mmCIF file of C-alpha atoms in Angstrom:
data_model
loop_
_atom_site.group_PDB
_atom_site.id
_atom_site.type_symbol
_atom_site.label_atom_id
_atom_site.label_comp_id
_atom_site.label_asym_id
_atom_site.label_seq_id
_atom_site.Cartn_x
_atom_site.Cartn_y
_atom_site.Cartn_z
ATOM 1 C CA MET A 1 -227.375 -29.154 148.663
ATOM 2 C CA PRO A 2 -231.283 -28.706 149.854
ATOM 3 C CA TYR A 3 -231.992 -30.469 152.836
ATOM 4 C CA CYS A 4 -235.109 -31.092 154.156
ATOM 5 C CA SER A 5 -236.797 -28.838 156.560
ATOM 6 C CA THR A 6 -238.683 -31.404 158.889
ATOM 7 C CA CYS A 7 -236.296 -33.648 159.579
ATOM 8 C CA GLY A 8 -232.553 -32.223 157.709
ATOM 9 C CA SER A 9 -232.215 -35.040 155.980
ATOM 10 C CA ILE A 10 -230.397 -35.000 152.168
ATOM 11 C CA ILE A 11 -232.980 -34.369 149.567
ATOM 12 C CA SER A 12 -232.347 -34.217 145.431
ATOM 13 C CA SER A 13 -233.794 -31.132 144.042
ATOM 14 C CA ASP A 14 -236.289 -32.881 141.674
ATOM 15 C CA SER A 15 -238.012 -34.558 144.362
ATOM 16 C CA ALA A 16 -241.529 -34.357 145.307
ATOM 17 C CA TYR A 17 -240.970 -35.937 148.563
ATOM 18 C CA CYS A 18 -238.087 -36.187 151.374
ATOM 19 C CA SER A 19 -236.995 -40.556 151.352
ATOM 20 C CA SER A 20 -236.365 -39.995 155.083
ATOM 21 C CA CYS A 21 -239.354 -39.157 156.508
ATOM 22 C CA GLY A 22 -241.919 -38.768 153.444
ATOM 23 C CA SER A 23 -242.941 -34.860 153.977
ATOM 24 C CA ALA A 24 -243.673 -32.692 151.338
ATOM 25 C CA ALA A 25 -239.744 -31.243 150.130
ATOM 26 C CA GLN A 26 -239.292 -28.119 150.812
ATOM 27 C CA THR A 27 -235.199 -26.855 151.377
ATOM 28 C CA VAL A 28 -233.473 -25.546 153.363
ATOM 29 C CA LEU A 29 -230.049 -24.867 152.252
ATOM 30 C CA ASN A 30 -228.108 -25.045 155.541
ATOM 31 C CA PRO A 31 -229.813 -26.597 158.308
ATOM 32 C CA THR A 32 -226.933 -25.945 160.952
ATOM 33 C CA GLU A 33 -227.867 -22.153 160.940
ATOM 34 C CA ASN A 34 -231.277 -23.045 162.666
ATOM 35 C CA GLN A 35 -230.325 -25.821 165.479
ATOM 36 C CA GLU A 36 -233.666 -24.954 166.691
ATOM 37 C CA LYS A 37 -236.077 -25.910 164.226
ATOM 38 C CA PHE A 38 -232.884 -28.664 163.004
ATOM 39 C CA PRO A 39 -232.888 -30.952 166.999
ATOM 40 C CA ASP A 40 -231.396 -34.045 165.632
ATOM 41 C CA VAL A 41 -228.530 -31.707 163.120
ATOM 42 C CA ALA A 42 -225.555 -31.885 164.724
ATOM 43 C CA GLY A 43 -223.118 -29.198 165.448
ATOM 44 C CA GLU A 44 -219.519 -28.954 165.274
ATOM 45 C CA GLU A 45 -219.088 -29.384 168.971
ATOM 46 C CA HIS A 46 -221.975 -31.669 170.037
ATOM 47 C CA LEU A 47 -220.419 -34.055 166.982
ATOM 48 C CA GLU A 48 -217.346 -34.394 168.575
ATOM 49 C CA LYS A 49 -218.357 -34.836 171.538
ATOM 50 C CA ALA A 50 -220.108 -38.018 169.838
ATOM 51 C CA PHE A 51 -216.665 -38.959 168.593
ATOM 52 C CA VAL A 52 -214.887 -38.900 171.483
ATOM 53 C CA GLY A 53 -217.674 -40.323 173.380
ATOM 54 C CA GLY A 54 -217.596 -40.658 177.603
ATOM 55 C CA ASN A 55 -214.782 -38.885 178.012
ATOM 56 C CA TYR A 56 -215.404 -35.495 176.355
ATOM 57 C CA ASP A 57 -215.464 -33.604 178.906
ATOM 58 C CA TYR A 58 -212.043 -34.404 180.484
ATOM 59 C CA PHE A 59 -210.173 -34.124 176.813
ATOM 60 C CA ARG A 60 -212.218 -30.414 176.292
ATOM 61 C CA ASN A 61 -210.904 -29.327 179.323
ATOM 62 C CA LYS A 62 -207.683 -30.349 178.327
ATOM 63 C CA TRP A 63 -208.249 -28.877 175.122
ATOM 64 C CA SER A 64 -209.044 -25.491 176.584
ATOM 65 C CA LYS A 65 -205.737 -25.302 178.771
ATOM 66 C CA SER A 66 -203.325 -24.814 175.567
ATOM 67 C CA ASN A 67 -201.838 -27.369 173.100
ATOM 68 C CA SER A 68 -199.563 -29.241 175.339
ATOM 69 C CA SER A 69 -201.748 -30.760 178.502
ATOM 70 C CA TRP A 70 -200.540 -33.853 179.596
ATOM 71 C CA ASN A 71 -201.626 -36.927 179.137
ATOM 72 C CA TRP A 72 -200.608 -39.694 181.384
ATOM 73 C CA ALA A 73 -202.265 -42.275 179.644
ATOM 74 C CA ALA A 74 -200.491 -41.758 176.742
ATOM 75 C CA PHE A 75 -196.697 -41.156 178.674
ATOM 76 C CA LEU A 76 -197.438 -44.341 180.836
ATOM 77 C CA ILE A 77 -198.553 -46.070 177.764
ATOM 78 C CA GLY A 78 -198.452 -44.497 174.555
ATOM 79 C CA PHE A 79 -198.374 -47.659 171.950
ATOM 80 C CA ALA A 80 -201.516 -49.274 173.602
ATOM 81 C CA TRP A 81 -203.375 -45.868 173.920
ATOM 82 C CA LEU A 82 -202.475 -44.588 170.669
ATOM 83 C CA PRO A 83 -204.735 -47.541 168.590
ATOM 84 C CA TYR A 84 -207.032 -47.191 172.045
ATOM 85 C CA ARG A 85 -208.108 -44.466 170.424
ATOM 86 C CA LYS A 86 -208.366 -44.879 167.420
ATOM 87 C CA MET A 87 -205.247 -43.209 165.970
ATOM 88 C CA TYR A 88 -203.901 -45.453 163.699
ATOM 89 C CA LEU A 89 -201.302 -43.294 161.218
ATOM 90 C CA TYR A 90 -199.786 -42.059 164.615
ATOM 91 C CA SER A 91 -199.292 -45.206 166.288
ATOM 92 C CA SER A 92 -197.799 -47.003 162.593
ATOM 93 C CA ILE A 93 -195.300 -43.502 162.534
ATOM 94 C CA PHE A 94 -194.908 -44.414 166.248
ATOM 95 C CA VAL A 95 -193.540 -47.903 164.923
ATOM 96 C CA ALA A 96 -191.614 -46.757 163.137
ATOM 97 C CA VAL A 97 -189.679 -44.583 164.847
ATOM 98 C CA ILE A 98 -189.085 -47.180 167.705
ATOM 99 C CA VAL A 99 -187.834 -49.831 164.611
ATOM 100 C CA LEU A 100 -185.745 -46.875 163.314
ATOM 101 C CA GLU A 101 -184.452 -46.169 166.875
ATOM 102 C CA ILE A 102 -183.004 -49.866 166.988
ATOM 103 C CA LEU A 103 -182.088 -50.668 163.876
ATOM 104 C CA PHE A 104 -179.831 -47.340 164.833
ATOM 105 C CA GLU A 105 -178.715 -48.815 167.967
ATOM 106 C CA TYR A 106 -177.051 -51.619 166.205
ATOM 107 C CA ALA A 107 -176.107 -50.170 163.882
ATOM 108 C CA PHE A 108 -173.323 -47.662 166.035
ATOM 109 C CA ASP A 109 -173.789 -50.099 169.004
ATOM 110 C CA LEU A 110 -174.847 -47.270 171.250
ATOM 111 C CA PRO A 111 -174.905 -48.273 174.735
ATOM 112 C CA GLN A 112 -178.293 -48.689 176.295
ATOM 113 C CA ALA A 113 -177.958 -45.560 178.436
ATOM 114 C CA VAL A 114 -178.647 -43.826 174.687
ATOM 115 C CA SER A 115 -181.863 -46.528 173.884
ATOM 116 C CA ASN A 116 -183.357 -45.347 177.450
ATOM 117 C CA ALA A 117 -182.884 -41.681 176.985
ATOM 118 C CA VAL A 118 -184.741 -42.081 173.573
ATOM 119 C CA ASN A 119 -187.772 -44.575 175.052
ATOM 120 C CA ILE A 120 -187.854 -41.832 177.800
ATOM 121 C CA GLY A 121 -187.680 -38.679 175.454
ATOM 122 C CA ILE A 122 -190.390 -39.890 173.572
ATOM 123 C CA ALA A 123 -192.659 -41.198 176.171
ATOM 124 C CA VAL A 124 -192.160 -37.678 177.922
ATOM 125 C CA THR A 125 -193.390 -36.051 174.079
ATOM 126 C CA PHE A 126 -196.577 -38.593 173.611
ATOM 127 C CA GLY A 127 -197.268 -37.563 177.095
ATOM 128 C CA MET A 128 -197.176 -34.071 176.623
ATOM 129 C CA GLN A 129 -198.430 -33.990 173.164
ATOM 130 C CA GLY A 130 -200.995 -36.826 173.769
ATOM 131 C CA ASN A 131 -203.923 -34.607 173.882
ATOM 132 C CA TYR A 132 -203.178 -31.917 170.973
ATOM 133 C CA TRP A 133 -203.129 -35.104 168.752
ATOM 134 C CA TYR A 134 -206.207 -36.465 170.269
ATOM 135 C CA ARG A 135 -207.894 -32.556 169.169
ATOM 136 C CA LEU A 136 -205.813 -32.871 165.883
ATOM 137 C CA HIS A 137 -207.171 -36.446 165.136
ATOM 138 C CA VAL A 138 -210.942 -35.527 166.412
ATOM 139 C CA GLU A 139 -211.241 -32.467 164.833
ATOM 140 C CA LYS A 140 -210.442 -33.761 161.466
ATOM 141 C CA LYS A 141 -212.184 -36.885 161.494
ATOM 142 C CA VAL A 142 -214.988 -34.922 161.917
ATOM 143 C CA LYS A 143 -215.012 -31.971 159.993
ATOM 144 C CA GLU A 144 -214.029 -35.280 157.054
ATOM 145 C CA ILE A 145 -217.399 -36.767 158.110
ATOM 146 C CA ARG A 146 -219.120 -33.861 157.619
ATOM 147 C CA ALA A 147 -218.137 -33.550 153.962
ATOM 148 C CA LEU A 148 -218.985 -37.036 153.521
ATOM 149 C CA ASN A 149 -222.633 -36.915 154.871
ATOM 150 C CA SER A 150 -226.488 -35.622 155.359
ATOM 151 C CA PRO A 151 -226.361 -34.248 159.187
ATOM 152 C CA GLN A 152 -228.440 -37.139 159.897
ATOM 153 C CA ASN A 153 -225.622 -39.724 158.881
ATOM 154 C CA ALA A 154 -222.472 -37.757 159.845
ATOM 155 C CA LYS A 155 -224.076 -38.152 163.555
ATOM 156 C CA ILE A 156 -224.418 -41.741 162.999
ATOM 157 C CA GLU A 157 -220.717 -42.156 161.381
ATOM 158 C CA VAL A 158 -218.907 -39.542 164.119
ATOM 159 C CA ALA A 159 -219.831 -42.112 166.539
ATOM 160 C CA ARG A 160 -219.109 -45.459 164.366
ATOM 161 C CA GLN A 161 -215.888 -44.373 163.629
ATOM 162 C CA GLY A 162 -215.214 -42.821 167.126
ATOM 163 C CA GLY A 163 -214.763 -43.451 170.809
ATOM 164 C CA THR A 164 -212.360 -46.619 171.943
ATOM 165 C CA ASN A 165 -210.923 -49.822 170.581
ATOM 166 C CA ILE A 166 -209.928 -51.939 172.983
ATOM 167 C CA GLY A 167 -209.585 -54.869 170.244
ATOM 168 C CA ALA A 168 -206.853 -52.561 168.050
ATOM 169 C CA ALA A 169 -204.592 -51.390 171.242
ATOM 170 C CA ILE A 170 -204.468 -55.770 172.131
ATOM 171 C CA GLY A 171 -204.201 -56.551 168.402
ATOM 172 C CA PHE A 172 -201.098 -53.221 168.377
ATOM 173 C CA LEU A 173 -199.442 -54.145 171.339
ATOM 174 C CA ILE A 174 -199.384 -57.947 170.654
ATOM 175 C CA ALA A 175 -198.464 -56.597 166.917
ATOM 176 C CA PHE A 176 -195.673 -54.519 168.652
ATOM 177 C CA ILE A 177 -194.121 -57.035 170.577
ATOM 178 C CA LEU A 178 -193.850 -59.189 167.077
ATOM 179 C CA ILE A 179 -191.871 -56.301 165.607
ATOM 180 C CA MET A 180 -189.752 -55.642 168.332
ATOM 181 C CA PHE A 181 -188.635 -59.566 168.907
ATOM 182 C CA LEU A 182 -188.036 -60.013 164.174
ATOM 183 C CA VAL A 183 -186.183 -56.289 164.619
ATOM 184 C CA VAL A 184 -183.772 -57.607 167.619
ATOM 185 C CA ILE A 185 -183.336 -60.949 165.342
ATOM 186 C CA VAL A 186 -182.546 -58.699 162.496
ATOM 187 C CA ALA A 187 -180.400 -56.653 164.351
ATOM 188 C CA GLU A 188 -177.992 -59.077 166.651
ATOM 189 C CA GLY A 189 -177.955 -61.533 163.147
#
């Protein structure tokens, strides 16, 4: 795919001028190999930093240690931390696991101690694996965005899709409480 040699934007092979900057169309095939000439063309780490936001240094430090570094927010409020970090698929899986656990508990009349043990196990798993899951999420999203966008648009799209979403965390928490309430009503009835 040809890119403008001036700004790094994608240009069509038959165009005489770049549609982004208007310069005469001189193309390069891979502007990311020439970062010093294309400072606006972001590398992988730069895009990951833009995706994560202000806590990138914290997460980069955690990611460099191992796949199992501790995350207190994921441990204490995993049900809200996942959607806050825009990990909606993981959030849905979490709800499904909790719903199944509650239904299983009622179906087999398990003691409260079993439920408590499962909930503690889930919280510990979130604490131990939260950073790793987030790393996988960031890497996957950045690769998808890079594949579907020009280098210039990738930076914009990464910033839009990344970061945090407090509204999603609150909405997910409310939906989670409502779902749990309905599951308990159905299970007891």
